[in-house]
One Martini backbone bead per residue (centre of mass of N, CA, C, O) as a GRO file, in nm:
protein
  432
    1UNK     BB    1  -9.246 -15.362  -5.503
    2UNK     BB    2  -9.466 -15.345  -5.252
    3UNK     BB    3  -9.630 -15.610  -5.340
    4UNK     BB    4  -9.415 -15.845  -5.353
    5UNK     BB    5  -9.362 -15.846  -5.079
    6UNK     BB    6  -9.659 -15.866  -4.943
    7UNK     BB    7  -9.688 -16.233  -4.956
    8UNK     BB    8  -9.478 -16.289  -4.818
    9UNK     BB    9  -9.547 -16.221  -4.549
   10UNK     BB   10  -9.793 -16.371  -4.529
   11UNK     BB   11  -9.674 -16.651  -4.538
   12UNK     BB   12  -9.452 -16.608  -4.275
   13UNK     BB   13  -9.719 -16.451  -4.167
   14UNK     BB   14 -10.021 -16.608  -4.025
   15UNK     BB   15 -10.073 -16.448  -3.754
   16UNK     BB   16 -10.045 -16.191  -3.851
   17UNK     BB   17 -10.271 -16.177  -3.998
   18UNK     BB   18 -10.482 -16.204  -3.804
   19UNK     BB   19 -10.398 -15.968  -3.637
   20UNK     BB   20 -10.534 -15.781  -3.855
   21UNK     BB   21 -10.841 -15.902  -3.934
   22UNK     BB   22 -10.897 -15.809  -3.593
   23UNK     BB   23 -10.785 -15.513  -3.586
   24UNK     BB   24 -10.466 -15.517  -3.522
   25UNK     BB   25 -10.173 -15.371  -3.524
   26UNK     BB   26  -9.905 -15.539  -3.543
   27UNK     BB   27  -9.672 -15.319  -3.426
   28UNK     BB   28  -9.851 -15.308  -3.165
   29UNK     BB   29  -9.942 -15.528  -2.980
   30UNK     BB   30  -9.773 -15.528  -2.721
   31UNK     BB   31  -9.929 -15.264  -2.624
   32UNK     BB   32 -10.167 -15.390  -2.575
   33UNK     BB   33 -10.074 -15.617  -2.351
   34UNK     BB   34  -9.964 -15.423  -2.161
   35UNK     BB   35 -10.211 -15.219  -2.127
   36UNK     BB   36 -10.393 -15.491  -1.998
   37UNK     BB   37 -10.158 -15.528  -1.734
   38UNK     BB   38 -10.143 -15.249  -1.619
   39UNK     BB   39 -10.498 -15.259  -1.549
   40UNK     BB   40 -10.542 -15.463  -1.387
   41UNK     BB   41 -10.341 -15.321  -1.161
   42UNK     BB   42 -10.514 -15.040  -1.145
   43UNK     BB   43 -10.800 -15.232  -1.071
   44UNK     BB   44 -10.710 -15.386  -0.837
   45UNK     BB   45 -10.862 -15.143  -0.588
   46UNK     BB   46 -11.154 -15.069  -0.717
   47UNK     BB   47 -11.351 -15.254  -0.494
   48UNK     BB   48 -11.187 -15.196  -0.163
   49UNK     BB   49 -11.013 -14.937  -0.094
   50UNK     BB   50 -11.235 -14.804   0.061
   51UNK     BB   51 -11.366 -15.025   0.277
   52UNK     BB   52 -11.048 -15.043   0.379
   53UNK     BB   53 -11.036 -14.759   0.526
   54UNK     BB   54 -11.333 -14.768   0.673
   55UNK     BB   55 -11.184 -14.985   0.871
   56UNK     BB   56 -10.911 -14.809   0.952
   57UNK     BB   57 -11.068 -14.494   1.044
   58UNK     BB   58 -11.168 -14.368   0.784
   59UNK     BB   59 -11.424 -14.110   0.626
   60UNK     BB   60 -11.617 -14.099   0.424
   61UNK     BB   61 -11.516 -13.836   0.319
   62UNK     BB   62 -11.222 -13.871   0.345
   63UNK     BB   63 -11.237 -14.070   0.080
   64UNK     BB   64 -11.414 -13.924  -0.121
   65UNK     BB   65 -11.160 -13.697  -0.127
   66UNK     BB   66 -10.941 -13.864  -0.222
   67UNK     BB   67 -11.108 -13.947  -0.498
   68UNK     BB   68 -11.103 -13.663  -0.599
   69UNK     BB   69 -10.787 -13.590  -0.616
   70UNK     BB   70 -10.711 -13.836  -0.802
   71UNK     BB   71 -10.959 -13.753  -1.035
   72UNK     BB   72 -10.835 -13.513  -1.102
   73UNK     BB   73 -10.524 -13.627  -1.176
   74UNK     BB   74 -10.687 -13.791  -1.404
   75UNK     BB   75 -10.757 -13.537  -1.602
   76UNK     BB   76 -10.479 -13.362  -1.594
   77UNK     BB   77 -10.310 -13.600  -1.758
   78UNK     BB   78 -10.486 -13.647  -1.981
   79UNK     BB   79 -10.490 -13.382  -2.096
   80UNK     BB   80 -10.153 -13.407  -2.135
   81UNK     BB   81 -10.058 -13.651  -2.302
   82UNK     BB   82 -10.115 -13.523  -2.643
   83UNK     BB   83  -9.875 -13.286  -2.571
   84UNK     BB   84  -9.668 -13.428  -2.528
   85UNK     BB   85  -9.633 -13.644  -2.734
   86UNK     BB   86  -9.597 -13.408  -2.939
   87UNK     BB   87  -9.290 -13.296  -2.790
   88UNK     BB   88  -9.161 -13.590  -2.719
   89UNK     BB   89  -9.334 -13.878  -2.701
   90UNK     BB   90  -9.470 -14.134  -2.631
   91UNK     BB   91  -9.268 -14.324  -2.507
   92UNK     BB   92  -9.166 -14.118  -2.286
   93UNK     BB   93  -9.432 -14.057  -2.144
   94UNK     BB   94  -9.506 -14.383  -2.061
   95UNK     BB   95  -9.255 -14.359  -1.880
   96UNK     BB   96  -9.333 -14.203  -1.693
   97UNK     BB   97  -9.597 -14.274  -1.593
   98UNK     BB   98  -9.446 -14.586  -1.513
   99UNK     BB   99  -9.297 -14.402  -1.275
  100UNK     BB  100  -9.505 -14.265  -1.114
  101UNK     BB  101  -9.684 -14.524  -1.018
  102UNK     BB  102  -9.458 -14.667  -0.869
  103UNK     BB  103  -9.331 -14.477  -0.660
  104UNK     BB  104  -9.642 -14.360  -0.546
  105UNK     BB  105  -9.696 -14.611  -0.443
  106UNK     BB  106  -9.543 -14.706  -0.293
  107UNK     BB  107  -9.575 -14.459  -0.082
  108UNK     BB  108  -9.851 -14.539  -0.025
  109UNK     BB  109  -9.794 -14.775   0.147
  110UNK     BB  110  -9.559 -14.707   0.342
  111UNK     BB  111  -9.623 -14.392   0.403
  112UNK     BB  112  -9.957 -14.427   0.438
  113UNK     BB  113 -10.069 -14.705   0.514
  114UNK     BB  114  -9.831 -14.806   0.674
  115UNK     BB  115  -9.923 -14.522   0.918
  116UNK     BB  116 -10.212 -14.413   0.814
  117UNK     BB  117 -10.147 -14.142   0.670
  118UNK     BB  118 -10.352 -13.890   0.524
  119UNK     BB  119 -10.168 -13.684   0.396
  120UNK     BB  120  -9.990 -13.893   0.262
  121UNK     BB  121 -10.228 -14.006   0.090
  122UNK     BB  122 -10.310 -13.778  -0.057
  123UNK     BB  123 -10.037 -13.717  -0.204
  124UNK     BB  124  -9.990 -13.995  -0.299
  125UNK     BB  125 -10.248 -14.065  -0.455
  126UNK     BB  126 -10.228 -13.849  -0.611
  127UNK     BB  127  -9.982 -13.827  -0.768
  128UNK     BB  128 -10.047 -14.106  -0.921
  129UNK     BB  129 -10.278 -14.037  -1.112
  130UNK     BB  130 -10.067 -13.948  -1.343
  131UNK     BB  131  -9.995 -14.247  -1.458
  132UNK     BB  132 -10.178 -14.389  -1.638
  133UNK     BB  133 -10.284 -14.199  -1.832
  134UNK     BB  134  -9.992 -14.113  -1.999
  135UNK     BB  135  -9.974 -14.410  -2.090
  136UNK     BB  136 -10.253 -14.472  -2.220
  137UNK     BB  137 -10.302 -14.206  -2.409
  138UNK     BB  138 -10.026 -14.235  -2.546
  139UNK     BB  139 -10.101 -14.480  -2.693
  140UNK     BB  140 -10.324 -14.344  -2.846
  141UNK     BB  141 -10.159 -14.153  -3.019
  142UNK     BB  142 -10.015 -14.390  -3.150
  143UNK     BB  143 -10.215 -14.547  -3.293
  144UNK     BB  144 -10.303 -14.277  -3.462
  145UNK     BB  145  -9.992 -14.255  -3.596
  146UNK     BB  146  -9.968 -14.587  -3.687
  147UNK     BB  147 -10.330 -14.591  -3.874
  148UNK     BB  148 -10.466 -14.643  -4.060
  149UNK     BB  149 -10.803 -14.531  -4.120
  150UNK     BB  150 -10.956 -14.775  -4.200
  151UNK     BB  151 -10.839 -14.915  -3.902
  152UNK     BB  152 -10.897 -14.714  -3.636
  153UNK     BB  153 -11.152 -14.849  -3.544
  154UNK     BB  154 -11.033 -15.105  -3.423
  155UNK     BB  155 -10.810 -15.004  -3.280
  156UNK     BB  156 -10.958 -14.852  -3.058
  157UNK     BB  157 -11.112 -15.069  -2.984
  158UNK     BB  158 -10.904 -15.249  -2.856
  159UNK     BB  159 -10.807 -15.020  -2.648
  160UNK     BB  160 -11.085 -15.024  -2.512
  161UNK     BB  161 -11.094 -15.321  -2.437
  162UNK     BB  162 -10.787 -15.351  -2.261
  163UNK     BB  163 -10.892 -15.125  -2.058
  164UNK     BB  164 -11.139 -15.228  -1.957
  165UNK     BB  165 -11.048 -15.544  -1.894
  166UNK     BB  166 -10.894 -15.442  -1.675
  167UNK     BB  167 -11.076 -15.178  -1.632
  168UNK     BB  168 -11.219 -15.333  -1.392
  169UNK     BB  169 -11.304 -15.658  -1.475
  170UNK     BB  170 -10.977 -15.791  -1.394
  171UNK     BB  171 -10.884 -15.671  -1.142
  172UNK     BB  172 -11.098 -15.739  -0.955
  173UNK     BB  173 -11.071 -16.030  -0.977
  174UNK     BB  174 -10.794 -16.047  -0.878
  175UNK     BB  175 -10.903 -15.950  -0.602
  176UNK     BB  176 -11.097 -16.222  -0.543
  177UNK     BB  177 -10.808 -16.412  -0.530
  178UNK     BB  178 -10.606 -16.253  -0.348
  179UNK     BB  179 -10.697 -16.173  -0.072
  180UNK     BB  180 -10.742 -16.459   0.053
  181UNK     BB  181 -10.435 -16.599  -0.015
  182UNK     BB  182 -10.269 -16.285   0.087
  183UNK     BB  183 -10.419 -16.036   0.110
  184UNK     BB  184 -10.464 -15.680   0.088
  185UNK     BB  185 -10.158 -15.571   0.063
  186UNK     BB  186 -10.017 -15.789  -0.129
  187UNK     BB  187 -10.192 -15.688  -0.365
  188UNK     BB  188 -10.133 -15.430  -0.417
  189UNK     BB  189  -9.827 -15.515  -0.469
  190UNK     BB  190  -9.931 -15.683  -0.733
  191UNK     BB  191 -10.031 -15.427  -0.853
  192UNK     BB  192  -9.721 -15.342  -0.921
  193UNK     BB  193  -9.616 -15.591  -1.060
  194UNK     BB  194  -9.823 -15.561  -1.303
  195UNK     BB  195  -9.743 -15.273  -1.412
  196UNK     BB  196  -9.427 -15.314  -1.426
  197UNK     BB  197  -9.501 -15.531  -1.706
  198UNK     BB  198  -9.711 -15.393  -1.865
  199UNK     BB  199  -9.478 -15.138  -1.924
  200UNK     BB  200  -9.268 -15.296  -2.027
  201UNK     BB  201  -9.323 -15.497  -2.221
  202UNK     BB  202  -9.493 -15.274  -2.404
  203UNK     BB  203  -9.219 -15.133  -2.490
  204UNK     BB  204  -9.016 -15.358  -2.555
  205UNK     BB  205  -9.227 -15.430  -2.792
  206UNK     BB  206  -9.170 -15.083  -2.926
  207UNK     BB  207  -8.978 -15.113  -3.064
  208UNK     BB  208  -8.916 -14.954  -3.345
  209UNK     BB  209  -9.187 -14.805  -3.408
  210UNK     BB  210  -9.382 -14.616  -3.519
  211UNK     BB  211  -9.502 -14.302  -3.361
  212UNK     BB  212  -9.316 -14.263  -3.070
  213UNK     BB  213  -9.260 -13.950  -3.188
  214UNK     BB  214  -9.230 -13.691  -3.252
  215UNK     BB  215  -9.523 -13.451  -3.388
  216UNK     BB  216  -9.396 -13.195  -3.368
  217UNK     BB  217  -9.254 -12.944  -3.453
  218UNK     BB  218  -9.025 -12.813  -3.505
  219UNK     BB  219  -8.961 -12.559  -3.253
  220UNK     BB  220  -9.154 -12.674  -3.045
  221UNK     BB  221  -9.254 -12.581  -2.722
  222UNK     BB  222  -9.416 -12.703  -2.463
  223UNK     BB  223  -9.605 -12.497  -2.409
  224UNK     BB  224  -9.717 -12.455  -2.642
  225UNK     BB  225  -9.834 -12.748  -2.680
  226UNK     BB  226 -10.012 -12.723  -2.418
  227UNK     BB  227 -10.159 -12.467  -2.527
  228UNK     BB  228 -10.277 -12.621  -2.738
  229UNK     BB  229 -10.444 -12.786  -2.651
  230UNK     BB  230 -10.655 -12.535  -2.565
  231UNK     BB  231 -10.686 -12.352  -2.772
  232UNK     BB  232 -10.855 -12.580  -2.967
  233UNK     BB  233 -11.118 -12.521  -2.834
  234UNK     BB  234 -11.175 -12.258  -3.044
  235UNK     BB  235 -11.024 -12.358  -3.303
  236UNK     BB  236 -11.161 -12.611  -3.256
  237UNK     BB  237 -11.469 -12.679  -3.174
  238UNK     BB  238 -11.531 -12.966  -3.217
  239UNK     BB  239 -11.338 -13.071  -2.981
  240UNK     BB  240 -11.504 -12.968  -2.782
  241UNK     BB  241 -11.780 -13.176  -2.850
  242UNK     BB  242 -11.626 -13.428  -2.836
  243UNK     BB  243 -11.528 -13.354  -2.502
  244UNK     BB  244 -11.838 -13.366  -2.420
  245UNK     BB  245 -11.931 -13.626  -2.516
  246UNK     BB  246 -11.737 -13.794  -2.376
  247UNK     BB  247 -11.816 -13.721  -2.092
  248UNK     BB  248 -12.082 -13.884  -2.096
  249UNK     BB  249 -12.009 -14.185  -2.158
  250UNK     BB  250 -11.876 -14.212  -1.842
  251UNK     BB  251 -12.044 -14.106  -1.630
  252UNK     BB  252 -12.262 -14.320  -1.565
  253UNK     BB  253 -12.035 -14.541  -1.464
  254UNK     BB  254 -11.951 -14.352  -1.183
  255UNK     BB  255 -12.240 -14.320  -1.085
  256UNK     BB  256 -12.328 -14.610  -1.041
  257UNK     BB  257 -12.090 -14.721  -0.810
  258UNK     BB  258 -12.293 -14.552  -0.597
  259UNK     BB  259 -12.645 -14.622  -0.622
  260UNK     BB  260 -12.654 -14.954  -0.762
  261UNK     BB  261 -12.581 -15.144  -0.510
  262UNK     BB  262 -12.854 -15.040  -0.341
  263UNK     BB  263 -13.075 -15.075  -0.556
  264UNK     BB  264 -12.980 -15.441  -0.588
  265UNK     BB  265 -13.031 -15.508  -0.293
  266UNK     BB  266 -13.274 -15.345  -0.145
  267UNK     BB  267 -13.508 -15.348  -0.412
  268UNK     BB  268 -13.432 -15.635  -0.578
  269UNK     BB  269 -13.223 -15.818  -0.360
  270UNK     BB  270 -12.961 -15.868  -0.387
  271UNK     BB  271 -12.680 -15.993  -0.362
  272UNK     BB  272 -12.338 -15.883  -0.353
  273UNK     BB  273 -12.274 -16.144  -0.544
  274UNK     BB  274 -12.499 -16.056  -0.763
  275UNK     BB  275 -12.382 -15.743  -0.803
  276UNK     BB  276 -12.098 -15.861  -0.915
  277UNK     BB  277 -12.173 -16.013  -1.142
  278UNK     BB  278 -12.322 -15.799  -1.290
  279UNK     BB  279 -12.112 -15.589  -1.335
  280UNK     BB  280 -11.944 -15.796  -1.494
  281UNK     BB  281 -12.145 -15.810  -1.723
  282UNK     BB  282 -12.136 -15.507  -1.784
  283UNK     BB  283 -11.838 -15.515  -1.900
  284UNK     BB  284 -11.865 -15.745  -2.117
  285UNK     BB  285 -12.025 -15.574  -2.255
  286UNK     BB  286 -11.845 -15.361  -2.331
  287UNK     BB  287 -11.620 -15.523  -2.474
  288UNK     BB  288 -11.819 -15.609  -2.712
  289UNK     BB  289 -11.865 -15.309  -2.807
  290UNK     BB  290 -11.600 -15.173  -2.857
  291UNK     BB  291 -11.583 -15.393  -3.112
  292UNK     BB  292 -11.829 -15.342  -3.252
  293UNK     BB  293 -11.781 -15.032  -3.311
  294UNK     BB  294 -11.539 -15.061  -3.473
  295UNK     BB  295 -11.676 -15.219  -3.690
  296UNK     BB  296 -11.906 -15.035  -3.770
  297UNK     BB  297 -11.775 -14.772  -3.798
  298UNK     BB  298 -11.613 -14.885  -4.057
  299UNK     BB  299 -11.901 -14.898  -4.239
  300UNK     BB  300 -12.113 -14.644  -4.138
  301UNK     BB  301 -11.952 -14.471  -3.964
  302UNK     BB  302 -11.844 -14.303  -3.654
  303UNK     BB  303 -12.043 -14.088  -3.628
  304UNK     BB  304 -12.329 -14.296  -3.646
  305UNK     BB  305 -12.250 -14.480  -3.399
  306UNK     BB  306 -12.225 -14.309  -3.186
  307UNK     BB  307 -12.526 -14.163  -3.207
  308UNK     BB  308 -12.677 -14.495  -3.220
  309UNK     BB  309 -12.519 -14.649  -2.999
  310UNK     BB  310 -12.447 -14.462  -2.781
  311UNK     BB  311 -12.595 -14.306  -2.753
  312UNK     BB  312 -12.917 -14.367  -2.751
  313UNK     BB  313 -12.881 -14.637  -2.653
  314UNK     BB  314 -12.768 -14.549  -2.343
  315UNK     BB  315 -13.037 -14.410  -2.264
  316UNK     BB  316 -13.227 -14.651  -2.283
  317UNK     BB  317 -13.087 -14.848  -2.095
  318UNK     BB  318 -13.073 -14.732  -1.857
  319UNK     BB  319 -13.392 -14.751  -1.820
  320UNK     BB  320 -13.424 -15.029  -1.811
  321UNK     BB  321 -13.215 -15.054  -1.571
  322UNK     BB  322 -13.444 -14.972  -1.389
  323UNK     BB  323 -13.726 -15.071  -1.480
  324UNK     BB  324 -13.705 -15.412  -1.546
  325UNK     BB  325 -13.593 -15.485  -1.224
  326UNK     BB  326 -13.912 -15.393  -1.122
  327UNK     BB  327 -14.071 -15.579  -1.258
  328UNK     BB  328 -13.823 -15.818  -1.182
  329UNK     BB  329 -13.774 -15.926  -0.907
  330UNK     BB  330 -13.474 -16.084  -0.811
  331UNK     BB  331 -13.421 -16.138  -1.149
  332UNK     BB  332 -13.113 -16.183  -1.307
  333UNK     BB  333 -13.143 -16.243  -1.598
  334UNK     BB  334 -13.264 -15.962  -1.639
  335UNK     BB  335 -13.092 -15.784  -1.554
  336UNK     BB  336 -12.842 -15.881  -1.742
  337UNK     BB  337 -12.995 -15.787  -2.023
  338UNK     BB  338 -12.963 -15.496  -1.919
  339UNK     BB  339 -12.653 -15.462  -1.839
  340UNK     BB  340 -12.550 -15.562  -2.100
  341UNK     BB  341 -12.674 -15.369  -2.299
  342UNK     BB  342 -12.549 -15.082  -2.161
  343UNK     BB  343 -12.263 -15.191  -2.223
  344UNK     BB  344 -12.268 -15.217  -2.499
  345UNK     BB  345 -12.361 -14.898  -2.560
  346UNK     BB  346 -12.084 -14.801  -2.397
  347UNK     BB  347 -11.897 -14.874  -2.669
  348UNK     BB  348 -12.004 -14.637  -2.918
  349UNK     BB  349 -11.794 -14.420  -2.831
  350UNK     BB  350 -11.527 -14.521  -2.991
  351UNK     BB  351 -11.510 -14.379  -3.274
  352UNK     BB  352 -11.404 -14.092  -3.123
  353UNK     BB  353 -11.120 -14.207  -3.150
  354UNK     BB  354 -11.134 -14.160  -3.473
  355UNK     BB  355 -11.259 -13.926  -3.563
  356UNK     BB  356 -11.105 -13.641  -3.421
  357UNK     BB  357 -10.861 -13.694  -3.606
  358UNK     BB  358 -10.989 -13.692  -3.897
  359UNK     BB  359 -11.106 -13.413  -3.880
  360UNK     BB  360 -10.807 -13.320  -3.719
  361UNK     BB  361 -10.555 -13.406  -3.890
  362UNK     BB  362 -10.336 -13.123  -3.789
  363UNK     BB  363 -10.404 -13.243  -3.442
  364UNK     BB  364 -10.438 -13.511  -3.299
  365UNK     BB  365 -10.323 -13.450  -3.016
  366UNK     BB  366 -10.532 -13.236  -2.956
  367UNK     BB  367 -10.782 -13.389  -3.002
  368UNK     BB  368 -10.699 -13.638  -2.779
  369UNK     BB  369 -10.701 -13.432  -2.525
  370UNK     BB  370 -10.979 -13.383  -2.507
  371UNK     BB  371 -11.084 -13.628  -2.483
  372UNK     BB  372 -10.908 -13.712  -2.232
  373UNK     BB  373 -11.025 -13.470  -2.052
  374UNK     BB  374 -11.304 -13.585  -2.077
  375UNK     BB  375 -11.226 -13.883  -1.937
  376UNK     BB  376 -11.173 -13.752  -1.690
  377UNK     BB  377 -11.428 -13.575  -1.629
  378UNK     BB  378 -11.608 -13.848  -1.574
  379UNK     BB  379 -11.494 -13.914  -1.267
  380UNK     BB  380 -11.666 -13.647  -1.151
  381UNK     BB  381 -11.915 -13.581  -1.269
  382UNK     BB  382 -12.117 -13.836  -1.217
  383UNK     BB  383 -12.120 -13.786  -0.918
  384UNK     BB  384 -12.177 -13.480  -0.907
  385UNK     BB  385 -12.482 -13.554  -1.003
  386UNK     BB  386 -12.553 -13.689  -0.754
  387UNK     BB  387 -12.476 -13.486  -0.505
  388UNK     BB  388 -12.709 -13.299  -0.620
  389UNK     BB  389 -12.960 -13.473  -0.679
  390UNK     BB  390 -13.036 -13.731  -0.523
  391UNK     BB  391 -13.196 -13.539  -0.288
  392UNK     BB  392 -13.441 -13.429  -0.522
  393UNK     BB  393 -13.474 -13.701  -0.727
  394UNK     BB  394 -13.374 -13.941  -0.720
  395UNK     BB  395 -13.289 -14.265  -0.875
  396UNK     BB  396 -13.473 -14.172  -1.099
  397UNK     BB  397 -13.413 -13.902  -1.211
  398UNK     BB  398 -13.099 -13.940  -1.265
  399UNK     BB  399 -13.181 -14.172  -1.495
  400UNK     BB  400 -13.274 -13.947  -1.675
  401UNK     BB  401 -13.055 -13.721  -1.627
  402UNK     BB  402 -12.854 -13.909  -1.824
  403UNK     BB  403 -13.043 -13.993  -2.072
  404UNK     BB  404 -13.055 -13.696  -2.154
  405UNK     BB  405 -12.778 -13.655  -2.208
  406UNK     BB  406 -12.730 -13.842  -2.433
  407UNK     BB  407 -12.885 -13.696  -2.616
  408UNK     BB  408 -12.719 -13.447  -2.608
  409UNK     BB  409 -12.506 -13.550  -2.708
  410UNK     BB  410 -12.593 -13.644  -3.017
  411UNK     BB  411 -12.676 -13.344  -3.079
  412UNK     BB  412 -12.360 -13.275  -3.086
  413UNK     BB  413 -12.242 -13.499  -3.310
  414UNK     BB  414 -12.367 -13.428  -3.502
  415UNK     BB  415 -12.172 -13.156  -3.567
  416UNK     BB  416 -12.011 -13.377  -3.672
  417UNK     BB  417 -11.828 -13.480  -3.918
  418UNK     BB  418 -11.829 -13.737  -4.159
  419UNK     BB  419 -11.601 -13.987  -4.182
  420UNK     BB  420 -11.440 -14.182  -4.432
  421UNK     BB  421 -11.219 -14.408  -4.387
  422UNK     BB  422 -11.129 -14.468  -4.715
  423UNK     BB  423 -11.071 -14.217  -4.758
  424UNK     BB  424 -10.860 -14.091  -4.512
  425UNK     BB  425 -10.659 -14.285  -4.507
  426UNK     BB  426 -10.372 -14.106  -4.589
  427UNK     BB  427 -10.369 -13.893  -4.314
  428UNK     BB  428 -10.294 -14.120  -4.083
  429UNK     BB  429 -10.062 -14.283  -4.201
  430UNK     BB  430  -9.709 -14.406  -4.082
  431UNK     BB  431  -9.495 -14.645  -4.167
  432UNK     BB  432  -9.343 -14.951  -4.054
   0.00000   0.00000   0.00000
């Protein structure tokens, strides 16, 4: 019977049949459409906001302390996300995400900025931090609760292009023609306007859809649920594997955006336009890996794109990204292609979370906080080897100690069983 009624919706829905075969599972579009909207107003503050504090008279030490607790703020709910989603229901959790998020804006524009209170900035922005990783995190749960196995690795690839997409790629742009236009501030609030359409968009379009309903059994209490992502480290050891490896996979991405600027402005010679256009090329291979390795990861095992194209990728594009406009100084198009491909190879990661739902198939939100916990966790480990390191090995080093890491990520992956999309199929689908 199910099969009959099959020819029947490919016929009626030829767009949906397309949305299908590039990897979106139909049933969630609008989540991933709402993601993207989201993240570019999330992002929209990411390349200004530190510079525009410091010319307000905060000082860098206090600039950095401030991101530094936003930065907390976004371990910690990344890592509450997949406990929350399982014992609440991701859709419940999405929905407090953007609540929180708009709230402590609002608070952190008026009566942060807009009185210049540093103590006000520090709690308005620090807790304003949990709002976008509960909504992202939670429906990447959702997604992982709502597709066929076969088809996860393109699903997850999806989400993150949606979201490195907006942050920082198009969030940045937004800033860059919005603030000439608007000002600073009005810009922010436009952030805001962002942030709540694309949060209710995606939520108002999951309407009905399976998967973002409670995941955990019967009578487990929220603290259970909680503790059990915690415990899930010890009692499913894999589960750790994954969640350093994944702390890896972005931390070079944000300590480069400390110490890249001025090594591409003062040693190869770029001027700040051609450094921004850079890093821009830089996410679009992102952007482009993000999806390639969702299909590769599907062909070849998850496990296998993480450690070759992702780890070991990455090792070498590093050095690259550093060696190669050494050689070709002031030359662009040399930077772009090495550039381009580190953002590639940062992408190779992203199998990682499809596969660690698929090997610990009877945790999934457990193994997902853990994934969430690594990836707020590269937000500050990142710069924190940089903050140790860049004074006594400079940033030649740096670029070694990353690679470096890179390789032992690949060593701790190889620990992790290699899933076949094919055979789990029925592990985690959903039905819709």
């Amino acid at each position: 019977m199910a099969s009959s009624k099959t020819p029947t919706s490919k016929s009626t829905h030829p767009r949906d049949t397309v949305i299908d075969r590039i990897g979106i599972p139909r049933p969630l579009l609008w989540g991933f459409i709402g993601l993207l909207i989201l993240m570019i107003g999330d992002g929209v503050e990411l390349g200004y906001l530190a510079p525009y504090l410091e010319g307000k008279g905060i000082g860098s030490a206090d600039v950095a302390l401030l991101f530094t607790v936003y930065g907390v703020a976004v371990a910690i709910a990344s890592w509450m996300s997949g406990a929350l989603s399982s014992i609440y229901g991701a859709r419940k959790v999405m929905w407090a995400g953007i609540a929180i998020w708009a709230i402590f804006q609002v608070a952190f524009l008026v009566f942060g900025l807009g009185t210049m209170n540093y103590t006000v900035m520090m709690i308005t922005y620090g807790l304003r931090g949990f709002g976008y990783p509960l909504f992202a995190y939670s429906f990447l749960v959702w997604i992982a609760a709502a597709t066929p196995s076969r088809k996860l690795g393109m699903a997850v690839g999806w989400f993150w292009f949606a979201y490195a997409a907006g942050l920082p790629t198009l969030g940045s742009l937004v800033a860059s023609i919005a603030i000439p236009l608007i000002g600073t501030m009005p810009t922010l609030w436009l952030a805001l306007a962002l942030v709540v359409i694309g949060a209710v968009l995606g939520l108002i379009g999951l309407t009905g859809v399976k998967g973002g309903e409670r995941l955990a059994p019967k009578g487990e209490k929220p603290m259970a649920s909680l503790l059990s992502s915690i415990t899930i480290m010890w009692e499913e050891p894999l589960s750790t594997i994954g969640g350093l490896v994944r702390t890896v996979n972005t931390s070079s991405q944000y300590a480069f955006f400390i110490v890249l600027p001025g090594f591409f402005m003062d040693r190869i010679g770029f001027s700040l336009s051609a450094w921004l256009q850079l890093l821009t090329l830089i996410f679009c291979g992102n952007l482009i890996g993000n999806l390639a390795s969702g299909a590769l990861g599907n062909r070849i095992g998850y496990r296998t794109t993480v450690i070759w194209m992702g780890a070991i990728g990455t090792a070498a594009t590093i050095l690259l990204l550093y060696y190669v406009p050494l050689l070709y100084p002031g030359n662009f198009l040399v930077a772009s292609l090495v550039g381009l491909a580190y953002g590639i190879t940062l992408g190779g990661f992203v199998p990682l979370s499809a596969l660690m739902p698929t090997v610990i198939p009877h945790n999934k939100a457990g193994a997902l906080s853990v994934l969430s916990l690594g990836a707020g966790a590269s937000t500050w480990v990142g710069p924190a080897i940089v903050a140790v390191f860049l004074g006594s090995v400079g940033l030649e080093g740096i670029m070694w100690i990353f690679a470096g890491l890179y390789v032992a990520s690949a060593i701790l992956a190889m620990m992790i069983p290699e899933a076949n999309p094919q055979q789990q199929q029925g592990k985690l689908a959903v039905s819709h």
